[in-house]
Short mmCIF file of C-alpha atoms and ligand atoms in Angstrom, two decimals:
data_model
loop_
_atom_site.label_atom_id
_atom_site.label_comp_id
_atom_site.label_asym_id
_atom_site.label_seq_id
_atom_site.Cartn_x
_atom_site.Cartn_y
_atom_site.Cartn_z
CA MET F 1 -92.37 19.33 -14.06
CA LEU F 2 -94.79 18.06 -11.66
CA LEU F 3 -95.67 19.69 -8.25
CA GLY F 4 -96.39 18.38 -4.80
CA PRO F 5 -96.38 19.08 -1.33
CA SER F 6 -92.77 19.26 -1.30
CA ASN F 7 -90.00 20.31 -3.77
CA THR F 8 -89.07 16.68 -3.71
CA THR F 9 -92.36 15.14 -4.60
CA GLY F 10 -92.32 16.46 -8.17
CA LYS F 11 -88.78 15.41 -8.85
CA VAL F 12 -89.37 11.84 -8.01
CA ASP F 13 -92.68 11.58 -9.61
CA SER F 14 -91.66 12.95 -12.70
CA ALA F 15 -88.63 10.56 -13.23
CA PHE F 16 -91.01 7.77 -11.96
CA ILE F 17 -93.69 8.63 -14.35
CA PHE F 18 -91.26 8.89 -17.31
CA ILE F 19 -90.06 5.33 -16.44
CA VAL F 20 -93.46 3.80 -16.27
CA VAL F 21 -94.72 5.50 -19.68
CA CYS F 22 -91.74 4.21 -21.50
CA CYS F 23 -92.15 0.72 -20.23
CA VAL F 24 -95.91 0.69 -21.02
CA ILE F 25 -95.37 1.91 -24.30
CA LEU F 26 -92.64 -0.75 -24.82
CA LEU F 27 -94.77 -3.49 -23.39
CA ALA F 28 -97.58 -2.50 -25.95
CA VAL F 29 -95.24 -2.36 -28.84
CA VAL F 30 -93.95 -5.88 -28.06
CA THR F 31 -97.04 -7.47 -27.25
CA ILE F 32 -98.99 -5.98 -30.36
CA SER F 33 -96.32 -7.00 -32.82
CA MET F 34 -96.24 -10.75 -31.04
CA VAL F 35 -99.97 -10.95 -31.61
CA VAL F 36 -99.87 -9.65 -35.18
CA PHE F 37 -97.17 -12.06 -36.12
CA LEU F 38 -98.96 -14.85 -34.26
CA ILE F 39 -101.89 -14.17 -36.69
CA LYS F 40 -99.74 -13.31 -39.93
CA TYR F 41 -97.80 -16.02 -39.69
CA ASN F 42 -99.87 -18.92 -38.52
CA ARG F 43 -99.66 -22.27 -40.08
CA GLU F 44 -102.94 -21.84 -42.13
CA ARG F 45 -101.50 -18.82 -44.03
CA HIS F 46 -98.00 -20.22 -44.12
CA PRO F 47 -97.90 -23.87 -44.34
CA ARG F 48 -94.36 -23.53 -45.30
CA PRO F 49 -91.91 -21.54 -43.05
CA GLU F 50 -90.81 -18.39 -44.58
CA ARG F 51 -87.34 -17.51 -44.93
CA VAL F 52 -86.33 -14.54 -42.77
CA LYS F 53 -83.63 -12.34 -43.90
CA GLU F 54 -81.80 -9.96 -41.26
CA SER F 55 -82.31 -6.28 -41.84
CA VAL F 56 -79.66 -4.07 -40.61
CA LEU F 57 -81.78 -1.01 -40.30
CA LEU F 58 -84.35 -2.48 -37.98
CA GLU F 59 -81.35 -3.97 -35.89
CA VAL F 60 -80.01 -0.57 -35.61
CA VAL F 61 -83.51 0.81 -34.74
CA TRP F 62 -84.54 -1.58 -31.90
CA THR F 63 -81.04 -0.89 -30.28
CA VAL F 64 -80.57 2.66 -30.65
CA ILE F 65 -84.26 3.74 -29.54
CA PRO F 66 -83.88 1.58 -26.22
CA THR F 67 -80.46 2.80 -25.74
CA ILE F 68 -81.58 6.32 -25.79
CA LEU F 69 -84.45 5.74 -23.44
CA VAL F 70 -82.30 4.29 -20.96
CA ILE F 71 -79.88 7.14 -21.42
CA PHE F 72 -82.68 9.35 -20.60
CA MET F 73 -83.88 7.43 -17.62
CA PHE F 74 -80.33 7.57 -16.09
CA TYR F 75 -80.01 11.19 -16.79
CA PHE F 76 -83.37 12.04 -15.12
CA GLY F 77 -82.68 9.73 -12.16
CA TRP F 78 -79.12 11.12 -11.72
CA VAL F 79 -79.91 14.80 -12.13
CA ASP F 80 -82.87 14.54 -9.45
CA PHE F 81 -80.94 12.30 -6.93
CA GLU F 82 -78.10 14.83 -7.27
CA TYR F 83 -80.75 17.46 -6.40
CA ILE F 84 -82.21 15.44 -3.75
CA ARG F 85 -78.95 14.70 -1.84
CA ASN F 86 -77.54 18.20 -1.75
CA PRO F 87 -79.18 20.44 0.63
CA PRO F 88 -78.73 24.21 0.01
CA LYS F 89 -76.40 26.01 2.23
CA ASP F 90 -79.12 28.45 4.00
CA ALA F 91 -81.39 25.53 4.79
CA LEU F 92 -82.91 25.37 8.38
CA THR F 93 -80.99 22.53 10.20
CA VAL F 94 -83.08 20.21 12.47
CA SER F 95 -81.26 17.49 14.37
CA VAL F 96 -83.47 14.04 14.19
CA THR F 97 -82.78 11.46 17.19
CA ALA F 98 -84.63 8.15 16.36
CA ARG F 99 -84.84 5.86 19.21
CA GLN F 100 -87.18 2.64 20.26
CA TRP F 101 -89.87 3.91 19.53
CA SER F 102 -90.15 7.75 18.82
CA TRP F 103 -88.78 10.66 17.03
CA LEU F 104 -87.26 13.68 18.66
CA PHE F 105 -86.53 16.89 16.67
CA THR F 106 -84.23 19.30 17.94
CA TYR F 107 -84.00 23.08 16.71
CA ASP F 108 -81.07 25.17 16.69
CA ASN F 109 -82.35 26.99 19.77
CA GLY F 110 -83.01 23.98 21.64
CA ARG F 111 -86.68 23.90 21.05
CA GLN F 112 -87.40 20.14 21.07
CA ASN F 113 -90.66 18.22 19.79
CA ASP F 114 -92.07 14.89 18.70
CA VAL F 115 -93.56 16.59 15.56
CA LEU F 116 -91.58 18.02 12.70
CA ASN F 117 -92.75 21.59 12.35
CA VAL F 118 -91.23 23.25 9.38
CA PRO F 119 -92.14 26.91 7.68
CA LEU F 120 -93.39 26.75 4.13
CA GLY F 121 -91.01 28.04 1.35
CA ARG F 122 -87.73 27.37 3.31
CA PRO F 123 -85.48 24.46 2.73
CA VAL F 124 -85.10 22.23 5.76
CA LYS F 125 -82.20 19.93 6.35
CA LEU F 126 -82.54 16.98 9.03
CA LEU F 127 -79.59 15.78 10.31
CA MET F 128 -80.52 12.23 11.67
CA THR F 129 -78.84 9.58 13.85
CA SER F 130 -80.06 6.69 16.17
CA VAL F 131 -79.32 5.99 19.93
CA ASP F 132 -80.26 2.42 19.52
CA VAL F 133 -80.95 0.36 16.80
CA LEU F 134 -81.21 0.98 12.87
CA HIS F 135 -84.48 3.18 11.91
CA CYS F 136 -85.79 4.77 8.96
CA LEU F 137 -87.31 8.20 8.55
CA PHE F 138 -89.78 7.94 5.43
CA ILE F 139 -92.13 10.91 4.58
CA PRO F 140 -94.28 9.19 1.76
CA ALA F 141 -95.83 12.47 0.58
CA TYR F 142 -92.40 14.01 -0.02
CA ARG F 143 -90.97 10.92 -1.56
CA ILE F 144 -88.13 10.88 0.77
CA LYS F 145 -86.49 8.49 3.34
CA GLU F 146 -83.08 7.58 4.84
CA ASP F 147 -81.70 5.51 7.42
CA CYS F 148 -80.88 6.58 11.01
CA VAL F 149 -77.85 4.96 11.86
CA PRO F 150 -76.22 4.72 15.62
CA GLY F 151 -73.05 6.43 15.60
CA MET F 152 -73.51 7.94 12.02
CA THR F 153 -75.02 11.17 10.80
CA THR F 154 -77.32 10.81 7.66
CA HIS F 155 -79.20 13.60 6.16
CA LEU F 156 -82.34 14.53 4.30
CA TRP F 157 -83.58 17.76 2.83
CA PHE F 158 -86.82 19.22 1.43
CA THR F 159 -88.81 22.31 1.01
CA ALA F 160 -92.35 22.26 2.16
CA ASN F 161 -94.72 24.05 -0.74
CA GLU F 162 -98.29 23.26 0.62
CA PRO F 163 -99.32 24.03 4.30
CA GLY F 164 -100.75 20.65 5.80
CA THR F 165 -99.76 17.66 7.89
CA TYR F 166 -98.05 14.69 6.62
CA ASP F 167 -97.15 11.21 7.62
CA ILE F 168 -93.88 10.29 9.02
CA PHE F 169 -93.06 6.53 9.30
CA CYS F 170 -90.40 4.52 10.55
CA THR F 171 -89.44 1.93 7.80
CA GLU F 172 -87.03 -0.18 9.26
CA TYR F 173 -88.26 -2.91 11.68
CA CYS F 174 -86.80 -1.81 15.07
CA GLY F 175 -88.58 -4.01 17.74
CA VAL F 176 -91.96 -4.39 19.36
CA GLY F 177 -92.92 -0.76 19.14
CA HIS F 178 -91.77 -0.16 15.40
CA SER F 179 -95.62 0.17 14.08
CA HIS F 180 -96.16 2.71 16.80
CA MET F 181 -92.96 4.77 15.69
CA ARG F 182 -94.94 7.38 13.69
CA SER F 183 -94.90 11.15 13.70
CA GLN F 184 -95.77 14.19 11.44
CA VAL F 185 -94.58 16.86 9.43
CA VAL F 186 -96.47 20.06 10.07
CA ALA F 187 -95.96 22.52 7.26
CA MET F 188 -96.75 26.00 8.73
CA LYS F 189 -97.00 29.62 7.44
CA PRO F 190 -93.78 31.20 8.13
CA GLU F 191 -95.10 33.72 10.67
CA ASP F 192 -96.88 30.70 12.54
CA PHE F 193 -93.75 28.88 12.43
CA ARG F 194 -91.62 31.95 13.61
CA LYS F 195 -94.25 32.14 16.72
CA TRP F 196 -94.03 28.39 17.57
CA TYR F 197 -90.29 28.28 17.34
CA SER F 198 -89.63 31.44 19.69
CA THR F 199 -92.33 30.23 22.09
CA ALA F 200 -90.58 28.78 25.32
CA PRO F 201 -92.56 25.58 26.72
CA GLY F 202 -94.74 26.47 29.88
CA THR F 203 -93.32 27.05 33.06
CA THR F 204 -95.70 25.06 35.45
CA ALA F 205 -95.75 21.57 35.60
CA ALA F 206 -98.99 21.10 34.21
CA GLU F 207 -97.88 22.88 30.85
CA ALA F 208 -94.49 21.69 30.71
CA GLY F 209 -95.21 18.06 31.80
CA PRO F 210 -96.89 17.04 28.62
CA ILE F 211 -94.17 18.95 26.36
CA ILE F 212 -91.26 17.20 28.18
CA LEU F 213 -93.14 13.62 27.97
CA GLN F 214 -93.66 14.27 24.27
CA ALA F 215 -90.21 15.46 23.19
CA LYS F 216 -88.54 12.76 25.32
CA GLY F 217 -90.50 10.10 23.53
CA CYS F 218 -92.35 8.95 26.61
CA LEU F 219 -95.65 9.38 24.72
CA GLY F 220 -94.32 7.01 21.91
CA CYS F 221 -95.39 4.08 24.55
CA HIS F 222 -97.40 5.67 27.15
CA SER F 223 -100.74 7.22 26.46
CA LEU F 224 -102.24 10.39 28.59
CA ASP F 225 -105.85 9.24 27.87
CA GLY F 226 -106.09 5.63 29.27
CA SER F 227 -105.69 4.16 25.81
CA ALA F 228 -103.42 1.08 25.58
CA LYS F 229 -99.92 1.29 23.78
CA VAL F 230 -96.59 -0.37 24.26
CA GLY F 231 -96.50 0.54 27.75
CA PRO F 232 -99.18 1.25 30.54
CA THR F 233 -101.16 4.30 30.30
CA PHE F 234 -100.18 7.47 32.51
CA LYS F 235 -103.77 8.28 33.14
CA GLY F 236 -104.58 7.44 36.82
CA LEU F 237 -100.88 6.12 37.28
CA LEU F 238 -100.73 7.22 41.11
CA GLY F 239 -102.33 4.54 43.30
CA ARG F 240 -103.09 2.19 40.54
CA LYS F 241 -102.83 -1.57 41.36
CA GLU F 242 -100.29 -3.24 39.13
CA THR F 243 -98.58 -6.70 39.31
CA VAL F 244 -94.79 -6.19 38.90
CA VAL F 245 -92.13 -8.68 38.42
CA GLN F 246 -88.78 -8.24 40.40
CA VAL F 247 -86.19 -10.77 40.68
CA GLY F 248 -88.41 -13.49 38.80
CA LYS F 249 -91.23 -13.08 41.25
CA ASP F 250 -94.73 -11.73 40.94
CA LYS F 251 -95.76 -8.84 43.45
CA GLU F 252 -98.85 -6.88 43.66
CA ILE F 253 -97.82 -3.04 44.38
CA ILE F 254 -99.88 0.42 44.71
CA VAL F 255 -98.10 2.68 42.23
CA ASP F 256 -96.17 5.25 44.12
CA GLU F 257 -93.77 8.15 43.54
CA ALA F 258 -90.96 6.05 44.45
CA PHE F 259 -92.01 3.43 42.22
CA ILE F 260 -92.29 6.06 39.01
CA ARG F 261 -89.06 7.13 40.02
CA GLN F 262 -87.35 3.99 39.85
CA LYS F 263 -88.88 2.84 36.61
CA ILE F 264 -87.36 6.29 35.05
CA LEU F 265 -84.07 6.07 36.50
CA ALA F 266 -83.52 2.22 36.25
CA PRO F 267 -86.20 0.90 33.75
CA ARG F 268 -84.96 -2.67 33.62
CA SER F 269 -84.78 -3.06 37.26
CA VAL F 270 -88.47 -4.11 37.37
CA ALA F 271 -91.18 -5.04 34.91
CA VAL F 272 -95.04 -4.38 34.98
CA LYS F 273 -96.64 -7.58 34.29
CA GLY F 274 -98.36 -7.84 31.06
CA PHE F 275 -96.14 -5.49 29.10
CA PRO F 276 -92.94 -6.24 27.31
CA GLU F 277 -89.67 -5.59 29.28
CA VAL F 278 -88.43 -2.97 26.51
CA MET F 279 -88.49 0.72 28.24
CA PRO F 280 -85.36 2.34 27.29
CA LEU F 281 -83.21 4.75 29.78
CA THR F 282 -84.34 8.43 28.83
CA PRO F 283 -81.56 11.19 29.55
CA LEU F 284 -83.67 13.58 31.75
CA THR F 285 -82.38 16.63 33.70
CA ASP F 286 -83.05 16.97 37.22
CA GLU F 287 -85.19 19.75 36.46
CA GLU F 288 -87.27 17.78 33.84
CA LEU F 289 -87.43 14.75 36.12
CA LYS F 290 -88.98 16.92 38.81
CA THR F 291 -91.39 18.34 36.34
CA ILE F 292 -92.35 15.06 34.86
CA MET F 293 -92.90 13.55 38.54
CA THR F 294 -95.04 16.48 39.59
CA TYR F 295 -97.04 16.29 36.36
CA LEU F 296 -97.77 12.47 36.61
CA VAL F 297 -98.91 12.69 40.16
CA THR F 298 -101.66 15.12 39.17
CA LEU F 299 -102.78 12.91 36.06
CA LYS F 300 -105.88 11.40 37.30
CU1 CUA U 1 -88.12 2.67 14.43
CU2 CUA U 1 -89.00 1.06 13.01
#
């Protein structure tokens, strides 16, 4: 059994390698016999065609061997598929909400994050859904993927074996920000995970602001450092000159608190020129909205 960064990696790789090796051996047998026959029975050596008689033994051999191989392939595929589809009962459950264009991971104690922090050595079960369109969560290093479907809960599970950070991709085209819909699994030592899991997000706006923006997926489209993403950067937002399109007309404005509030509460009521009109409505509590507003105003 191969190993890897998760319990699922080796399972998938073993089945894959077994099938590839069988195919390569069969390809070699077929190709080599073809070349041998070409040379052995060419026209110069055999001006008259040979009379070929059937061989029951040969027929049985080339039927039975491939059948056994195919049964083995099915067996490996089935056993590992069953293993990968059935999470153990004691798994740590994390709810996954996919949306255009970010991932939200919610833990049992209410802790939210846009990165999937998991403890090493403990099975983790993901209960996944989408709030808008089809998405698909793929963790290449763990060899697992599953669709996130609106109105439906799908699942995945794995146990991280090696500490490290592994990519998460969305592999279902879900709109203009699809390629930005990335995240990571961070496999942590159990004591580090416990510490992170039980730490409350900060209490001041400067501490809590970025955590809420990250958890709610805002940072999927807006950066904090001035770099361009699907939407305008949050850096220096207040007092910035922007051209907005409202009721079909261009208008120059200076971004103020009222504008930010309007954009969050009714995202499609006004569009900023030069950016796709795709901002989703993000559910926020009054408390969260207040913290975000206080934080954005200070972000110079
Ligand atoms: Cu979400 Cu592609």
